[in-house]
PDB file of C-alpha atoms in Angstrom:
ATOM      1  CA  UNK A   1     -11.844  13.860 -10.624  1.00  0.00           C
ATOM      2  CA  UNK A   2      -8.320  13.944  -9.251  1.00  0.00           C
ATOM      3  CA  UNK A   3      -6.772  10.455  -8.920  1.00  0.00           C
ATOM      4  CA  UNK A   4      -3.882   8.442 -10.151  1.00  0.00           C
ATOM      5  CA  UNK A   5      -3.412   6.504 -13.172  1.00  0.00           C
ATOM      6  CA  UNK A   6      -1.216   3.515 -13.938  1.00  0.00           C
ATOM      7  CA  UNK A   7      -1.351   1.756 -17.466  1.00  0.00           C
ATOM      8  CA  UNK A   8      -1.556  -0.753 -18.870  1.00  0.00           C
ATOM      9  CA  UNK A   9      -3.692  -2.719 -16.354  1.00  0.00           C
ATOM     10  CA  UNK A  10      -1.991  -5.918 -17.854  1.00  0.00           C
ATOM     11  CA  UNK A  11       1.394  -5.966 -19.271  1.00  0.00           C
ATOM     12  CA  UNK A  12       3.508  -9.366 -20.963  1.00  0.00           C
ATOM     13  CA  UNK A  13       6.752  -9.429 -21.530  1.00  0.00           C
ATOM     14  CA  UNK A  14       9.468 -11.977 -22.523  1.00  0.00           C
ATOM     15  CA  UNK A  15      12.476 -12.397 -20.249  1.00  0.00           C
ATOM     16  CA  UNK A  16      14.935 -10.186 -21.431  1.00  0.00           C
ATOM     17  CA  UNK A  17      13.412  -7.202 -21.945  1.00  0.00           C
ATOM     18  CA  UNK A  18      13.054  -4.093 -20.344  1.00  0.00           C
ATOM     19  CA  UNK A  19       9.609  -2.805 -19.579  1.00  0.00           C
ATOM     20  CA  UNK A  20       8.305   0.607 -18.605  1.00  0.00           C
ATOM     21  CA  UNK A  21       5.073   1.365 -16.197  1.00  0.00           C
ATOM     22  CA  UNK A  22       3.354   4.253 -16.299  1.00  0.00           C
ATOM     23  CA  UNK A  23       2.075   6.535 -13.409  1.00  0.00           C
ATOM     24  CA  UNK A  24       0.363   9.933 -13.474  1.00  0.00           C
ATOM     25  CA  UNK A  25      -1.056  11.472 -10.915  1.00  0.00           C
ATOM     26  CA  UNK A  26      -3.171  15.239 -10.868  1.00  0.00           C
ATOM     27  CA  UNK A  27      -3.868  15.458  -6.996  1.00  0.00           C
ATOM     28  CA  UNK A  28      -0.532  17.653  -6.870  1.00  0.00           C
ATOM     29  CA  UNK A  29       1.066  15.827  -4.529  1.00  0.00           C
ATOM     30  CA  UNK A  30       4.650  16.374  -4.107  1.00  0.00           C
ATOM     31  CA  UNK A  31       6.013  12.422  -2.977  1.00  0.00           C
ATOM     32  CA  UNK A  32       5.285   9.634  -5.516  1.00  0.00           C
ATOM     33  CA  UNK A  33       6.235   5.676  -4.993  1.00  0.00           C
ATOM     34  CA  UNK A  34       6.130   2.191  -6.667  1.00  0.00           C
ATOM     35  CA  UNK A  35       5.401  -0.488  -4.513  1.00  0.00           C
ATOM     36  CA  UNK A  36       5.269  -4.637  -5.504  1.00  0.00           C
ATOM     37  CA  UNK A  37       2.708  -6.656  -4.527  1.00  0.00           C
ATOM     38  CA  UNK A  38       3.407 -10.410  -4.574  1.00  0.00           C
ATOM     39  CA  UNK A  39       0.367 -13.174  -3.466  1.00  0.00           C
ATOM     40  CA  UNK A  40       0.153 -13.584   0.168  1.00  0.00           C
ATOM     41  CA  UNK A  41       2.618 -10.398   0.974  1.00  0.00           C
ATOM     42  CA  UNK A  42       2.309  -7.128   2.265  1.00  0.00           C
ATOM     43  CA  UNK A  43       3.309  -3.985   0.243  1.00  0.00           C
ATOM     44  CA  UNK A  44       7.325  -3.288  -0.443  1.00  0.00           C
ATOM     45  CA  UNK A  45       8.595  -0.250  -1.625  1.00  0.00           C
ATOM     46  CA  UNK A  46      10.861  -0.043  -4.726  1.00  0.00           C
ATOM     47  CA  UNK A  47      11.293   3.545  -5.045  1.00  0.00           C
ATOM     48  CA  UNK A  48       9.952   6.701  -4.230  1.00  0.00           C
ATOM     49  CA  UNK A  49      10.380  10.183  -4.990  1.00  0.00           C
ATOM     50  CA  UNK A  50       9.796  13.284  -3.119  1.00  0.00           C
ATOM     51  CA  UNK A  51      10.122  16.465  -4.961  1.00  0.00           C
ATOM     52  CA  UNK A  52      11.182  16.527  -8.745  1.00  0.00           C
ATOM     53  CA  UNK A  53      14.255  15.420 -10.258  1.00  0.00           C
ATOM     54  CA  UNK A  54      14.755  13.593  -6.853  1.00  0.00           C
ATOM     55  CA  UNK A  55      14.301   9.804  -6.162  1.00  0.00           C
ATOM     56  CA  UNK A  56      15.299   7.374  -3.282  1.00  0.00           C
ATOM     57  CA  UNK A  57      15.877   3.896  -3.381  1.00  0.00           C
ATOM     58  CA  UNK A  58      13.348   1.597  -1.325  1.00  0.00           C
ATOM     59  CA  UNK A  59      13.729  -1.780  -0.022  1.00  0.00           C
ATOM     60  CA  UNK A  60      14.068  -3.800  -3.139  1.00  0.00           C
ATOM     61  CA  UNK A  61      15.389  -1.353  -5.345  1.00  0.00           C
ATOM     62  CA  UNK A  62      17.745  -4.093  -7.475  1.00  0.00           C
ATOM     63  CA  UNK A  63      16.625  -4.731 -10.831  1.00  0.00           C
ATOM     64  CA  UNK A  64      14.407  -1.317 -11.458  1.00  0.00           C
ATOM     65  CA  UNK A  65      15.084   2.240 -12.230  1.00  0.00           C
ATOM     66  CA  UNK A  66      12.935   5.356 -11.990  1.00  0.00           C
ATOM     67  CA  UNK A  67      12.502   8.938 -13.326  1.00  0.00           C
ATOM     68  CA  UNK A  68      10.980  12.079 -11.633  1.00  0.00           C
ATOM     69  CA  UNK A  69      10.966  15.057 -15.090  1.00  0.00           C
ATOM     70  CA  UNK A  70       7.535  16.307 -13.932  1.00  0.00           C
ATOM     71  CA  UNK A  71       5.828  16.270 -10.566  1.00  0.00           C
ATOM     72  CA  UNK A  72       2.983  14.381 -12.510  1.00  0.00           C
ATOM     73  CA  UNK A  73       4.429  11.230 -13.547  1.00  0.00           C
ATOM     74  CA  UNK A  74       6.564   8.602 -12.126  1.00  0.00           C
ATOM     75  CA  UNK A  75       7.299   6.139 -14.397  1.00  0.00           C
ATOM     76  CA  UNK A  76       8.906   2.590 -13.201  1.00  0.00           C
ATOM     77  CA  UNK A  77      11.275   0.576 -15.731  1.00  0.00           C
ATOM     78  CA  UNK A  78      11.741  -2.722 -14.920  1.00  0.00           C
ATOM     79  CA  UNK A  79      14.570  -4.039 -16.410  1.00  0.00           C
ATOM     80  CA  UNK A  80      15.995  -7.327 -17.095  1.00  0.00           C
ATOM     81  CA  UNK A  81      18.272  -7.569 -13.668  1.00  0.00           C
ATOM     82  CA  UNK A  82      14.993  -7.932 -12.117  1.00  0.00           C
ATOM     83  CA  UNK A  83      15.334 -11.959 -11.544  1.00  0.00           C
ATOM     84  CA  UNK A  84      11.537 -12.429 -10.392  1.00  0.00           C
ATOM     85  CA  UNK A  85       9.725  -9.685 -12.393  1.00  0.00           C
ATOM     86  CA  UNK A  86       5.894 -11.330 -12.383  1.00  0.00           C
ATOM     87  CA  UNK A  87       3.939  -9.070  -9.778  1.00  0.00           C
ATOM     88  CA  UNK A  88       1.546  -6.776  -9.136  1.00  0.00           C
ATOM     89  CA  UNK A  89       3.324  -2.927  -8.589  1.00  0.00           C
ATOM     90  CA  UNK A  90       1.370  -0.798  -7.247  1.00  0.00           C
ATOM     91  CA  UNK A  91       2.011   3.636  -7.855  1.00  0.00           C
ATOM     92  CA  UNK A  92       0.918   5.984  -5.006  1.00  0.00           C
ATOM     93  CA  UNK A  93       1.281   9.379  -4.072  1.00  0.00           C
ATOM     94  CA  UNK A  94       0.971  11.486  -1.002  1.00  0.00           C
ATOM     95  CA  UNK A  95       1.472  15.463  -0.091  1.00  0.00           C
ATOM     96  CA  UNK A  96       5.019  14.804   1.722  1.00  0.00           C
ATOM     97  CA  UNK A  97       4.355  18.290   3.284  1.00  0.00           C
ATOM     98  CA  UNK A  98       2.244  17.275   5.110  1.00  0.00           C
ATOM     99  CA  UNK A  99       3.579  15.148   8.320  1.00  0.00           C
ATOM    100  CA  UNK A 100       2.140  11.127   8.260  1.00  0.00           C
ATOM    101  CA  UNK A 101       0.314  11.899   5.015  1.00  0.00           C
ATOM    102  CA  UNK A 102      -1.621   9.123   3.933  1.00  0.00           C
ATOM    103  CA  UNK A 103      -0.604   7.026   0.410  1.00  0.00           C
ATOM    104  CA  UNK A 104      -3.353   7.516  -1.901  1.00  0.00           C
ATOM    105  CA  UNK A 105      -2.872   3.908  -4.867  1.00  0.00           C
ATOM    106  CA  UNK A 106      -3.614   3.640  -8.354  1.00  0.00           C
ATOM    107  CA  UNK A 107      -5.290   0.569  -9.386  1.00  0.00           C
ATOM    108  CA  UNK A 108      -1.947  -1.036 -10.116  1.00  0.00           C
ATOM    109  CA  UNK A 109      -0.539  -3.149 -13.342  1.00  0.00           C
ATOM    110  CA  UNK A 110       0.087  -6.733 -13.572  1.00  0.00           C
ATOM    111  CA  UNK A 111       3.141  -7.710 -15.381  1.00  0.00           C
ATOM    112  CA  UNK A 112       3.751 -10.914 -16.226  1.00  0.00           C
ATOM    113  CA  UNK A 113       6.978 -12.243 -18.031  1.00  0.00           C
ATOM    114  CA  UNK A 114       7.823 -15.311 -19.819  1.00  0.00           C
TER     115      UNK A 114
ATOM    116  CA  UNK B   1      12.515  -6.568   6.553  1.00  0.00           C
ATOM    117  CA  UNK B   2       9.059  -7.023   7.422  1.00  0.00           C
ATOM    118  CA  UNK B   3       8.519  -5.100  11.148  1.00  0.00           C
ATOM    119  CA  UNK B   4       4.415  -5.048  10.976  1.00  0.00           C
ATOM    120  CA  UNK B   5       2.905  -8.527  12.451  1.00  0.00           C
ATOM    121  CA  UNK B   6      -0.863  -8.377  11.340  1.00  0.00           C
ATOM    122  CA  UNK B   7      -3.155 -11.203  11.620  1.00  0.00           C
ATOM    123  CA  UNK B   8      -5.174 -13.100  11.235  1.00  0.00           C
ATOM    124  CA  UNK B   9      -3.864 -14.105   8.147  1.00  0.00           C
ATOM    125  CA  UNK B  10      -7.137 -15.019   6.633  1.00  0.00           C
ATOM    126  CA  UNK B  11     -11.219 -14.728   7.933  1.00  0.00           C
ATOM    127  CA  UNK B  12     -14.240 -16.743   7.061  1.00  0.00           C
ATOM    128  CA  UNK B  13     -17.278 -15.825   8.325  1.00  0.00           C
ATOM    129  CA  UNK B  14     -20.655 -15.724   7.930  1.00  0.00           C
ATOM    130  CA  UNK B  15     -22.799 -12.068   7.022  1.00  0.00           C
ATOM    131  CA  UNK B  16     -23.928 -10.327   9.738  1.00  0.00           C
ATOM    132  CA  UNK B  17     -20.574 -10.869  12.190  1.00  0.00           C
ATOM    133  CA  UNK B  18     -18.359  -8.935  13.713  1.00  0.00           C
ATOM    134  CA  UNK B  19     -15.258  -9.045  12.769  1.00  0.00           C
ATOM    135  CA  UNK B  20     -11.526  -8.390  14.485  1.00  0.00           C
ATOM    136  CA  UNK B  21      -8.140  -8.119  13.170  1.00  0.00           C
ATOM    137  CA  UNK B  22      -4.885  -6.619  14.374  1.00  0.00           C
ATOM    138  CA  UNK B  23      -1.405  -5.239  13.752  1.00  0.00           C
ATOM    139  CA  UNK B  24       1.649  -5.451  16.207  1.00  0.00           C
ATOM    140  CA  UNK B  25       5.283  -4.388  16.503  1.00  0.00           C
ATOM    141  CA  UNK B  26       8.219  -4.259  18.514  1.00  0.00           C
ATOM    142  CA  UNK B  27       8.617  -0.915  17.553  1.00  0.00           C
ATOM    143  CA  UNK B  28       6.911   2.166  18.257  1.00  0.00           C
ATOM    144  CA  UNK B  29       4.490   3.999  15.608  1.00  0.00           C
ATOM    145  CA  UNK B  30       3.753   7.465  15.065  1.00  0.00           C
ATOM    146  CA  UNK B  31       0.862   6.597  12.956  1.00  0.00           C
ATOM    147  CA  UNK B  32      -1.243   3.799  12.131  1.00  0.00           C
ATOM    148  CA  UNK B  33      -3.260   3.387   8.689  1.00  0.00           C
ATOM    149  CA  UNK B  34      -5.823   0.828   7.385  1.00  0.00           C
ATOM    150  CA  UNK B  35      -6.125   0.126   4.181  1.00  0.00           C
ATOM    151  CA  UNK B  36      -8.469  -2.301   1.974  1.00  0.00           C
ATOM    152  CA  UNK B  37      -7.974  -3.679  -1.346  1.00  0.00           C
ATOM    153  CA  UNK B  38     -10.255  -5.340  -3.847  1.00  0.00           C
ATOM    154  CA  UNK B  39      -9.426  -8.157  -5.961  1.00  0.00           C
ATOM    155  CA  UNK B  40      -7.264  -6.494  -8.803  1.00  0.00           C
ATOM    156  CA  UNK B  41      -7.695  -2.846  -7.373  1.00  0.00           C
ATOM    157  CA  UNK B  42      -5.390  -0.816  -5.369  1.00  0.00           C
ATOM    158  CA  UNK B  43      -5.991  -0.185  -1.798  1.00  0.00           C
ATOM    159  CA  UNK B  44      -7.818   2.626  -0.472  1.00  0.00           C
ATOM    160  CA  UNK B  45      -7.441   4.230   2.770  1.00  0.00           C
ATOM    161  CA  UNK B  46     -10.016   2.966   5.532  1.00  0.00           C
ATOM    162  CA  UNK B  47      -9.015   4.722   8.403  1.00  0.00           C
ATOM    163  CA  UNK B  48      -6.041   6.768   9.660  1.00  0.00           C
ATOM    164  CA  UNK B  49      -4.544   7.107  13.389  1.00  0.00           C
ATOM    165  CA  UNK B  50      -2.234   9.649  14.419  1.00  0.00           C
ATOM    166  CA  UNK B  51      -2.329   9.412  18.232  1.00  0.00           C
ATOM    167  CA  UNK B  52      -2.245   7.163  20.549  1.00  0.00           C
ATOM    168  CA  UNK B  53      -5.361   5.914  21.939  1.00  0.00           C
ATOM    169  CA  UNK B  54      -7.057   7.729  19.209  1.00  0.00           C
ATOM    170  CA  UNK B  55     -10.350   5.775  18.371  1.00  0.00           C
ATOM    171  CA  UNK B  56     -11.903   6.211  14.741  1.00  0.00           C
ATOM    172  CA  UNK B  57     -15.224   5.227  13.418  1.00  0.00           C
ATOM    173  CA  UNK B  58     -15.685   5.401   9.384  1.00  0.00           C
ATOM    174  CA  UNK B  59     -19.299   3.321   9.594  1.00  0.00           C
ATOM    175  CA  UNK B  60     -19.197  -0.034  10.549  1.00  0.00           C
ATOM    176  CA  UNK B  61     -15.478   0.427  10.990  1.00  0.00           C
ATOM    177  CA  UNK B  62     -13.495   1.076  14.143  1.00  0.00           C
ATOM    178  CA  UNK B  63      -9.742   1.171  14.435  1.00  0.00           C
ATOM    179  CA  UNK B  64      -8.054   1.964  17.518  1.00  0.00           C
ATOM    180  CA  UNK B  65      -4.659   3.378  17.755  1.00  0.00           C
ATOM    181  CA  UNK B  66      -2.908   1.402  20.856  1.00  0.00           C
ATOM    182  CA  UNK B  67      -1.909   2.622  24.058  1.00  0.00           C
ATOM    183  CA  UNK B  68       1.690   1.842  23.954  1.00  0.00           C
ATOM    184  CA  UNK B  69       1.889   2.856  19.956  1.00  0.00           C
ATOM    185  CA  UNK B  70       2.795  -0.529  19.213  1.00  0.00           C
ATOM    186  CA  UNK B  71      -0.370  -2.174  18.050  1.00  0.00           C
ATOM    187  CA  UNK B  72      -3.497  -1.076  16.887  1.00  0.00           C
ATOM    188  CA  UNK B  73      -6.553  -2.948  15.634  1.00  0.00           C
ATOM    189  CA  UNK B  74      -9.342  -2.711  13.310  1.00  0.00           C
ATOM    190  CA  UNK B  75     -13.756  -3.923  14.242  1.00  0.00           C
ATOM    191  CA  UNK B  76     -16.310  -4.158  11.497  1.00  0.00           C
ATOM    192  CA  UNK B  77     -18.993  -4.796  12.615  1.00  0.00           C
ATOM    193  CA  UNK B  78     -22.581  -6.502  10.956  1.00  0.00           C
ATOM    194  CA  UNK B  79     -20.316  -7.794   7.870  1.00  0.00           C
ATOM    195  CA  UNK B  80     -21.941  -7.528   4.492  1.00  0.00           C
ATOM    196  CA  UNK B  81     -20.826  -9.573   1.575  1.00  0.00           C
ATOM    197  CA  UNK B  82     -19.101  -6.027   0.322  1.00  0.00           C
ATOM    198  CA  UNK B  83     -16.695  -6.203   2.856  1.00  0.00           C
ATOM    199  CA  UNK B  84     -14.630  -9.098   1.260  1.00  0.00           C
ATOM    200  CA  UNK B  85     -11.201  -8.004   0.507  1.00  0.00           C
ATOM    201  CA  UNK B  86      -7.918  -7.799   1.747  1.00  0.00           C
ATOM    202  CA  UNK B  87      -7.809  -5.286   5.046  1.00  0.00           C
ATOM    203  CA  UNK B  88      -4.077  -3.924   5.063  1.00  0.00           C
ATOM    204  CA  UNK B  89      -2.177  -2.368   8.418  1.00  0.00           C
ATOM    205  CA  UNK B  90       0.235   0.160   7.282  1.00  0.00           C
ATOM    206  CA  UNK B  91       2.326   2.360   9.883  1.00  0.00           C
ATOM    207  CA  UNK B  92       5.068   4.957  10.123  1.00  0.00           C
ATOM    208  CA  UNK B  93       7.830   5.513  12.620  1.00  0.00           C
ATOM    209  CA  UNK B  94       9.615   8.420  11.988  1.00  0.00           C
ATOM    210  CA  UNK B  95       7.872  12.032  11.052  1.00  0.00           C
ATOM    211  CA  UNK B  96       8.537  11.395   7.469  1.00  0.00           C
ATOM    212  CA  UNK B  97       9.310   7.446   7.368  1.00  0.00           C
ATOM    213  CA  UNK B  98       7.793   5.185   4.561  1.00  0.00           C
ATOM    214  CA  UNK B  99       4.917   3.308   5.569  1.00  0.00           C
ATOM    215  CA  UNK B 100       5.678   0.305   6.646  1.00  0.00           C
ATOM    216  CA  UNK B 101       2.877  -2.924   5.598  1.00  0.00           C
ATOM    217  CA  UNK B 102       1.521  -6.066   7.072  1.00  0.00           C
ATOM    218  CA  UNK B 103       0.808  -8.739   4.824  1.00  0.00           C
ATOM    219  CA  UNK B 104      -2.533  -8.537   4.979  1.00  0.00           C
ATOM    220  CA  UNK B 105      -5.892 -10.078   6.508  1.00  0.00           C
ATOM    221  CA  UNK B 106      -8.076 -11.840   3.517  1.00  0.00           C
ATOM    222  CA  UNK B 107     -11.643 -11.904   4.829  1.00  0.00           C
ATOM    223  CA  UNK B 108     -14.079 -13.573   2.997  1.00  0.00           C
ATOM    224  CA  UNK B 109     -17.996 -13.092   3.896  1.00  0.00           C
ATOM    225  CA  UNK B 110     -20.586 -15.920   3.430  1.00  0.00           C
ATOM    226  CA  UNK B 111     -24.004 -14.278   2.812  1.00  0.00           C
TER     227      UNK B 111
END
């Protein structure tokens, strides 16, 4: 079944330390993007990436970097600028070709750091 | 910042109800999306709008895209315990603009 994939579901950390989520998807969608979820908040986008080898910042952008090697996989680093990295971040993925094309989620990864 | 007002912020009702909830802006959408999300889960795409005064039925589910393309709302109807979740308004403003989210409606469903 086609879908995407983020691992781990649950991720700990100290403070300090960088930390890499993973994303894959196999739908062959061209755009990919990381959103945060915090309690009681709507969705914002940290990045998101069109075609490959191409990435645009989103609206809280400070504290995380991205990569775009294969059209597959989006992976999110969050890094130890992040000053409130406990969330929920969400990957998705949509066919950008196509106008308005809906965001299809993964089923996320909690990180929590200490 | 956040440009989607969707509310109510939270729902408690009883099984069998109808149920209402709605997203507003001061700016004008080119398409509206619902979403829902399970405890834990990712969301997953309810119902999506792309004109205005478009009205879509996906089951017990209605959403209407509003006249003006500033609003648009969302009707279950009969609730079933199944339904609780969070129910997400998501909208886009530009042909190839980022969707922008409300925060949310939690409803939760007493059987």
């Amino acid at each position: 079944d086609g879908g995407i994939t983020q691992s781990p579901k649950y991720l700990f950390r100290k403070e300090g330390q960088n930390v890499t989520l993973s994303c894959e998807q196999n739908l062959n969608h061209d755009a990919m993007y990381w959103y945060r979820q915090d309690p009681g908040q709507g969705l914002r986008l940290i990045y998101y990436s069109q075609i490959v080898n191409d990435f645009q910042k989103g609206d809280i952008a400070e504290g995380y970097s991205v990569s775009r090697e294969k059209k597959e996989s989006f992976p999110l680093t969050v890094t130890s600028a992040q000053k409130n990295p406990t969330a929920f971040y969400l990957c998705a993925s949509s066919m950008w070709s196509r106008v308005n094309s809906p965001l299809h989620f993964g089923n996320g990864t909690r990180l929590t750091v200490t | 910042g956040q440009q989607l007002n969707q509310s109510p912020q939270s729902m408690f009702i009883q099984e069998g109800e109808d149920v209402s909830m709605n997203c507003t802006s001061s700016s004008i959408f080119n398409t509206w999306l619902w979403y829902k999300q399970d405890p834990g889960e990712g969301p997953v795409l309810l119902i999506a709008l792309y004109k205005a005064g478009e009205l879509t039925s996906n089951g017990r589910l209605t959403a209407q895209f509003g006249i003006t393309r500033k609003d648009s709302f969302l009707n279950i109807s009969a609730s079933i315990p199944s339904d609780v979740g969070i129910y997400f308004c998501a909208g886009t403003k530009g042909s190839q603009g980022n969707l922008i989210f409300g925060k949310g409606t939690k409803l939760s469903v007493k059987p």
